[in-house]
XYZ file of C-alpha atoms in Angstrom:
474
model
C -30.819 36.072 11.011
C -27.883 35.710 8.637
C -25.752 38.130 10.676
C -26.684 36.319 13.872
C -25.639 32.940 12.421
C -22.314 34.417 11.267
C -21.710 35.872 14.735
C -22.448 32.498 16.369
C -20.092 30.740 13.971
C -17.325 33.281 14.649
C -17.775 32.877 18.415
C -17.619 29.101 18.060
C -14.381 29.318 16.113
C -12.826 31.525 18.771
C -13.953 29.114 21.471
C -12.413 26.175 19.596
C -9.020 27.875 19.608
C -8.925 27.500 23.395
C -10.812 24.227 23.512
C -10.174 21.775 26.330
C -11.550 18.436 25.022
C -11.911 16.823 28.443
C -14.695 18.271 30.595
C -15.262 17.635 34.290
C -18.504 17.741 36.239
C -18.471 20.871 38.377
C -19.744 21.043 41.927
C -22.399 23.817 41.760
C -21.647 24.779 45.373
C -17.908 25.196 44.819
C -16.231 28.462 43.848
C -14.238 28.152 40.631
C -10.582 29.116 40.781
C -8.884 31.114 38.046
C -6.199 28.793 36.730
C -2.801 30.106 35.697
C -1.658 29.023 32.235
C 0.381 25.837 32.395
C 4.126 26.426 32.131
C 4.707 23.322 29.985
C 2.303 21.649 27.566
C 2.433 18.957 24.881
C 0.166 18.018 22.010
C -0.969 14.405 22.149
C -1.198 12.277 18.955
C -4.332 12.828 16.922
C -6.765 15.524 17.942
C -10.431 16.457 18.321
C -13.097 17.269 15.728
C -15.479 19.939 17.032
C -18.759 20.958 15.390
C -18.787 24.727 14.882
C -22.219 25.334 13.331
C -25.771 24.073 13.353
C -27.872 22.096 15.821
C -24.898 19.887 16.727
C -22.640 22.800 17.646
C -20.222 21.804 20.412
C -20.382 18.063 19.712
C -16.966 16.471 19.346
C -15.135 13.244 18.687
C -11.571 12.268 19.585
C -9.084 10.720 17.182
C -6.171 9.067 18.999
C -4.092 5.910 19.315
C -7.005 4.046 20.916
C -9.367 5.010 18.097
C -7.256 5.429 14.981
C -10.208 5.640 12.575
C -13.574 7.274 13.105
C -16.691 7.658 10.969
C -18.691 10.872 10.730
C -22.250 10.899 9.380
C -25.965 10.942 10.196
C -26.263 7.184 10.839
C -26.803 6.215 14.511
C -23.733 3.969 14.381
C -21.312 6.761 13.382
C -18.630 7.839 15.868
C -19.844 11.420 15.441
C -23.566 11.534 14.678
C -24.754 14.706 12.938
C -28.430 15.706 12.720
C -27.780 17.823 9.603
C -30.048 16.381 6.892
C -27.555 17.378 4.198
C -24.968 14.995 5.714
C -24.925 11.416 4.362
C -25.370 8.452 6.702
C -21.693 7.496 6.348
C -20.285 10.763 5.070
C -16.540 10.384 5.678
C -13.881 8.591 7.672
C -10.911 10.108 9.454
C -7.792 8.022 10.058
C -4.504 8.453 11.910
C -1.948 7.038 9.458
C 1.836 7.315 9.917
C 1.408 10.382 12.088
C -0.856 12.102 9.548
C -4.603 12.748 9.749
C -6.342 11.613 6.558
C -9.980 12.491 5.767
C -11.745 10.363 3.105
C -15.142 11.166 1.627
C -17.333 8.020 1.323
C -19.107 9.008 -1.908
C -21.371 11.330 0.060
C -24.325 12.979 -1.684
C -23.281 16.592 -1.040
C -19.522 16.081 -0.818
C -16.777 17.137 1.624
C -15.032 20.505 1.352
C -12.126 22.461 2.782
C -11.296 26.062 1.864
C -14.210 25.911 -0.587
C -12.715 23.023 -2.595
C -14.274 19.575 -2.778
C -12.020 16.639 -1.966
C -12.090 12.871 -2.096
C -9.104 12.362 0.201
C -6.981 14.932 2.015
C -4.349 15.230 4.738
C -5.199 17.913 7.298
C -3.452 19.545 10.237
C -4.564 21.173 13.465
C -6.684 24.257 12.849
C -8.186 22.897 9.621
C -11.913 23.259 8.944
C -13.938 20.684 7.022
C -17.464 21.251 5.694
C -19.847 18.286 5.461
C -23.205 19.323 3.999
C -24.067 22.471 5.946
C -21.985 21.489 8.986
C -18.525 22.929 9.651
C -16.092 20.956 11.807
C -12.755 22.113 13.146
C -9.785 19.875 13.961
C -7.892 21.005 17.077
C -5.097 19.405 19.107
C -5.452 17.611 22.423
C -3.135 19.527 24.696
C -1.967 18.129 28.007
C -0.104 19.784 30.855
C 3.363 18.424 31.566
C 4.609 18.088 35.134
C 8.315 17.260 34.785
C 10.316 16.172 37.801
C 12.654 18.743 39.288
C 16.245 18.277 38.180
C 18.541 17.627 41.148
C 21.162 19.961 39.672
C 20.904 23.743 39.613
C 22.028 24.029 36.009
C 21.492 22.608 32.530
C 24.494 23.378 30.378
C 24.922 27.159 30.497
C 21.490 27.634 32.061
C 21.580 28.363 35.805
C 18.702 28.346 38.297
C 17.934 26.952 41.734
C 14.288 28.028 41.780
C 11.860 25.057 41.484
C 10.414 26.565 38.301
C 13.828 26.395 36.660
C 14.673 22.938 37.993
C 11.410 21.622 36.515
C 12.356 23.309 33.242
C 15.750 21.573 33.327
C 13.983 18.247 33.896
C 11.763 18.850 30.860
C 14.671 19.930 28.629
C 16.568 16.789 29.593
C 13.566 14.681 28.506
C 12.829 16.397 25.183
C 16.340 17.207 23.957
C 16.909 13.817 22.316
C 13.750 13.971 20.205
C 13.146 16.031 17.065
C 9.909 17.510 18.395
C 9.220 21.135 17.505
C 9.413 23.421 20.551
C 7.882 26.861 21.167
C 9.564 28.908 23.931
C 7.557 31.760 25.422
C 8.887 34.417 27.784
C 9.660 38.077 28.290
C 12.586 39.764 26.585
C 15.881 38.934 28.274
C 14.779 35.732 30.017
C 17.169 33.530 28.031
C 15.050 31.976 25.268
C 17.955 31.699 22.816
C 20.127 30.063 25.464
C 17.432 27.423 26.013
C 17.346 26.751 22.266
C 21.138 26.369 22.226
C 21.051 23.898 25.123
C 18.305 21.853 23.451
C 20.610 21.628 20.425
C 23.751 20.835 22.454
C 22.015 18.004 24.306
C 20.426 16.521 21.178
C 21.637 13.940 18.690
C 22.127 16.911 16.320
C 24.793 18.496 18.535
C 27.477 18.051 15.855
C 25.290 19.743 13.253
C 24.783 23.490 12.727
C 22.764 25.726 15.010
C 21.299 28.531 12.892
C 19.554 31.567 14.381
C 16.981 33.459 12.326
C 15.588 36.605 13.958
C 12.170 37.248 12.424
C 12.128 40.798 13.779
C 15.569 41.860 12.554
C 15.429 40.965 8.839
C 13.774 43.503 6.469
C 10.349 42.237 5.445
C 11.164 42.122 1.738
C 14.209 39.916 2.404
C 12.710 37.435 4.872
C 11.614 34.813 2.329
C 14.985 34.908 0.571
C 16.915 34.781 3.849
C 14.816 31.894 5.178
C 14.546 29.760 2.044
C 17.260 31.097 -0.279
C 17.020 32.324 -3.858
C 18.359 31.549 -7.328
C 20.398 33.901 -9.462
C 18.205 36.471 -11.202
C 15.147 35.836 -8.998
C 14.940 39.572 -8.267
C 16.992 42.729 -8.651
C 20.234 42.281 -6.778
C 20.162 38.445 -6.849
C 23.524 38.168 -8.612
C 24.197 34.617 -7.426
C 22.432 31.610 -5.934
C 21.995 31.790 -2.161
C 21.204 29.138 0.416
C 18.639 30.083 3.020
C 18.664 29.565 6.787
C 16.774 26.264 6.516
C 19.339 24.827 4.094
C 22.214 26.070 6.259
C 20.675 24.285 9.267
C 20.455 20.941 7.423
C 21.418 18.176 9.852
C 21.071 20.512 12.838
C 18.651 22.969 14.449
C 17.087 26.201 13.238
C 16.038 28.700 15.900
C 13.259 31.054 14.779
C 13.577 33.928 17.237
C 10.690 36.390 17.753
C 8.395 34.294 15.575
C 5.494 36.552 16.558
C 7.031 39.343 14.448
C 6.683 37.367 11.193
C 4.292 39.104 8.791
C 0.967 37.345 8.260
C 1.399 36.994 4.495
C 4.777 35.241 4.978
C 3.466 32.676 7.439
C 1.977 30.237 4.859
C 5.434 29.677 3.310
C 6.873 28.860 6.744
C 3.960 26.521 7.464
C 4.631 24.616 4.238
C 8.312 24.295 5.135
C 7.411 22.877 8.554
C 4.852 20.447 7.153
C 6.895 19.200 4.197
C 10.370 19.599 5.729
C 11.181 21.024 2.323
C 11.855 24.540 1.037
C 11.614 26.239 -2.330
C 14.083 28.993 -3.024
C 12.753 32.272 -4.385
C 12.708 31.956 -8.179
C 13.042 28.146 -8.162
C 10.453 25.605 -9.313
C 11.380 22.575 -7.212
C 11.400 21.914 -3.468
C 14.547 20.810 -1.649
C 14.313 18.447 1.326
C 15.870 19.679 4.583
C 16.564 17.719 7.758
C 16.186 20.217 10.606
C 14.764 20.485 14.080
C 12.733 23.644 14.623
C 12.767 25.631 17.863
C 10.868 28.937 17.937
C 10.598 31.695 20.528
C 8.401 34.712 21.170
C 7.806 37.381 23.801
C 4.190 37.691 22.653
C 1.093 35.735 23.675
C 0.604 33.844 20.430
C -2.821 32.551 21.475
C -3.937 36.154 21.807
C -2.308 36.985 18.459
C -4.289 34.124 16.896
C -7.516 35.483 18.391
C -6.676 38.907 16.917
C -5.959 37.274 13.535
C -2.361 38.503 13.604
C -0.961 34.963 13.615
C -2.128 31.883 11.763
C -3.815 29.356 14.010
C -2.494 26.348 12.067
C 1.074 27.698 12.263
C 0.726 28.210 16.022
C -0.386 24.599 16.453
C 2.471 23.407 14.264
C 5.044 25.264 16.385
C 3.584 24.526 19.836
C 3.963 20.732 19.794
C 5.929 21.246 23.010
C 5.281 24.633 24.625
C 7.665 25.982 27.257
C 7.071 29.143 29.293
C 10.208 30.719 30.717
C 9.520 32.643 33.972
C 10.584 36.248 34.444
C 13.516 36.872 36.783
C 11.220 38.530 39.361
C 9.313 35.204 39.576
C 12.374 33.086 40.326
C 12.842 33.470 44.099
C 16.485 33.253 45.142
C 17.881 33.010 41.589
C 18.811 36.704 41.668
C 21.436 35.877 44.304
C 22.688 32.817 42.404
C 22.921 34.577 39.049
C 24.514 37.713 40.501
C 27.285 35.643 42.120
C 27.753 33.713 38.869
C 28.146 36.900 36.814
C 30.608 38.333 39.350
C 32.820 35.262 38.887
C 32.389 35.477 35.118
C 33.370 39.148 34.790
C 36.085 39.270 37.454
C 37.732 35.830 37.421
C 41.045 37.119 38.761
C 39.582 39.317 41.536
C 37.883 38.234 44.737
C 34.930 40.574 44.456
C 31.867 40.122 46.642
C 28.404 41.656 46.799
C 27.714 43.095 50.283
C 24.375 42.057 51.897
C 22.882 45.557 51.562
C 23.782 45.654 47.864
C 22.347 42.166 47.317
C 19.127 43.388 48.919
C 19.152 46.255 46.436
C 19.321 43.716 43.617
C 16.413 41.744 45.086
C 14.309 44.898 45.444
C 14.657 45.922 41.817
C 11.999 44.691 39.360
C 14.340 43.650 36.499
C 12.137 44.493 33.505
C 15.043 43.389 31.294
C 15.310 40.103 33.213
C 18.545 38.055 33.254
C 20.068 40.061 30.421
C 19.658 43.289 32.407
C 21.097 41.694 35.573
C 24.089 40.461 33.577
C 24.740 43.940 32.188
C 24.420 45.561 35.631
C 26.892 43.134 37.215
C 29.320 43.615 34.338
C 29.207 47.406 34.833
C 29.601 47.004 38.593
C 32.692 44.820 38.085
C 34.230 47.412 35.767
C 33.457 50.317 38.123
C 34.556 48.507 41.285
C 37.737 49.862 42.913
C 37.872 47.609 45.980
C 36.728 44.164 46.979
C 33.024 45.045 47.185
C 30.632 45.801 44.352
C 28.587 49.008 44.467
C 25.337 48.201 42.721
C 23.921 51.720 43.002
C 26.468 53.131 40.547
C 25.852 50.282 38.102
C 22.057 50.612 38.195
C 22.206 54.382 37.755
C 18.916 55.975 36.679
C 17.114 52.647 37.015
C 17.157 53.090 40.809
C 14.886 56.113 40.482
C 12.031 53.647 39.989
C 12.898 51.516 43.027
C 11.191 52.600 46.250
C 13.024 52.252 49.609
C 10.684 49.476 50.768
C 11.741 47.236 47.900
C 9.457 47.653 44.896
C 9.489 49.628 41.657
C 6.912 52.390 41.314
C 7.253 52.189 37.536
C 5.621 48.739 37.606
C 1.845 48.271 37.330
C 0.202 48.300 40.776
C -0.566 44.571 40.723
C 3.011 43.598 39.808
C 4.576 45.974 42.373
C 2.291 44.635 45.094
C 3.055 41.040 44.138
C 6.796 41.770 44.199
C 6.580 43.206 47.720
C 4.440 40.292 48.968
C 6.927 37.769 47.577
C 9.813 39.607 49.248
C 7.952 39.595 52.585
C 7.038 35.905 52.311
C 10.585 34.872 51.499
C 12.235 36.854 54.310
C 9.563 35.802 56.820
C 9.985 32.106 56.019
C 13.786 32.232 56.141
C 13.730 33.781 59.612
C 10.931 31.462 60.776
C 12.727 28.300 59.689
C 16.059 29.468 61.105
C 14.538 29.950 64.529
C 12.865 26.539 64.456
C 15.859 24.678 62.985
C 13.820 23.352 60.057
C 11.110 21.891 62.294
C 8.173 22.275 59.931
C 5.472 21.490 62.502
C 6.797 23.951 65.092
C 7.229 26.681 62.466
C 3.692 26.147 61.144
C 2.245 26.358 64.670
C 3.982 29.643 65.421
C 3.018 31.153 62.062
C -0.528 29.762 62.454
C -0.571 28.375 58.938
C -1.168 24.859 57.681
C 1.937 22.652 57.334
C 1.004 21.880 53.729
C 0.804 25.584 52.868
C 4.150 26.245 54.569
C 5.728 23.409 52.594
C 4.323 24.882 49.356
C 5.825 28.275 50.226
C 9.196 26.631 50.878
C 9.075 25.007 47.449
C 7.844 28.201 45.774
C 10.899 30.156 46.925
C 13.391 27.304 46.642
C 13.990 27.326 50.389
C 13.685 23.606 51.012
C 17.327 22.838 51.856
C 18.751 22.923 55.375
C 21.723 25.017 54.214
C 19.427 28.030 53.837
C 18.631 28.136 57.532
C 21.953 27.491 59.214
C 23.473 30.369 61.168
């Protein structure tokens, strides 16, 4: 029975990591759809206490601006009523005070504990577990999906994109840049995560301050703590002088923690303390130094999955993902391949009137771009260097990469599902362009000929960024 109880508790903890506090009544006759992860999310003030163990497992109570203090206990009048007989009638209160969550024990009979230590009053963060009697509760954030308006412009600073996904991203960046909120940027390698961090900094009130990049995957493990937080002379062999760390160097500006998923598990608590306290302690020092920095982090990993595998601290993930931004892969960005290719041609051959022929542009669209925008940039740069006339020859610039691109427009080196999706997207885009050209942007006539619903056709137009009349003029 003991092993079974432990297994149930472990399953409950894993479930709480992905908890959605609000539940909706489901129509039993309706088929459930598999929802794609939201591209943009935000943590709302406060959070949710969820019961992990015992007869009350799954019960929860919300702490937010409308209910800034709650009571937990066995009394019927408590905000969260527990049936555990080892819990006092009014066991503890939880309050939202100056942005912090404070738990106070109300002289309970069996006490309140966290990490095995009894407390009278404590400040907790998301991911914390509190034990009342024999009941374990977990505090998790309330996450909401953001639906930013599309930016009317096809750029945000140095970022370029006409695809609706990118224009919504630009709208979000415009809204959050002026705050000091911590941002986590997710996306594949080469999608432009560092450039997003730079633009957040440039459009913020910290623009005149430093922008410091710390690559968690590039610094030797034994030097990470010193490089991040600094050290004092004599702290270790080779420390011949005091050194400021990346946090201190970013004082008054922004620190960008690139590839945060590569940070070793045993080094994560020190980073968590720095984020919580906005203070750092240099290696070998006794005192903390206050730092005024905005934190932006990035990763090409699924940090939620890393948390589930116990490779990444859950509380650190919550602390970083106050605003979470997912950057789409280049293959998911519709006509942006054309836009970016033309931009890079102008960038790398400003004095020459080079152009990409239609057949070569089609070659670019057919390629899968596993290296994303960075790979496209490098290919166009090579093509500009190798070009001897007015037209770019993409085949020479792509080289061996073309061996994985089939004549019909997909890469056989991709997984089957991705290659199929790439071909379907190419078909949809070309079909809709031709359809709308022939019907002169008459949505109703086009929908009738294609025998699809007008609403679905409009969604496809938005998906591929084909909702402007200029795209369909001869």
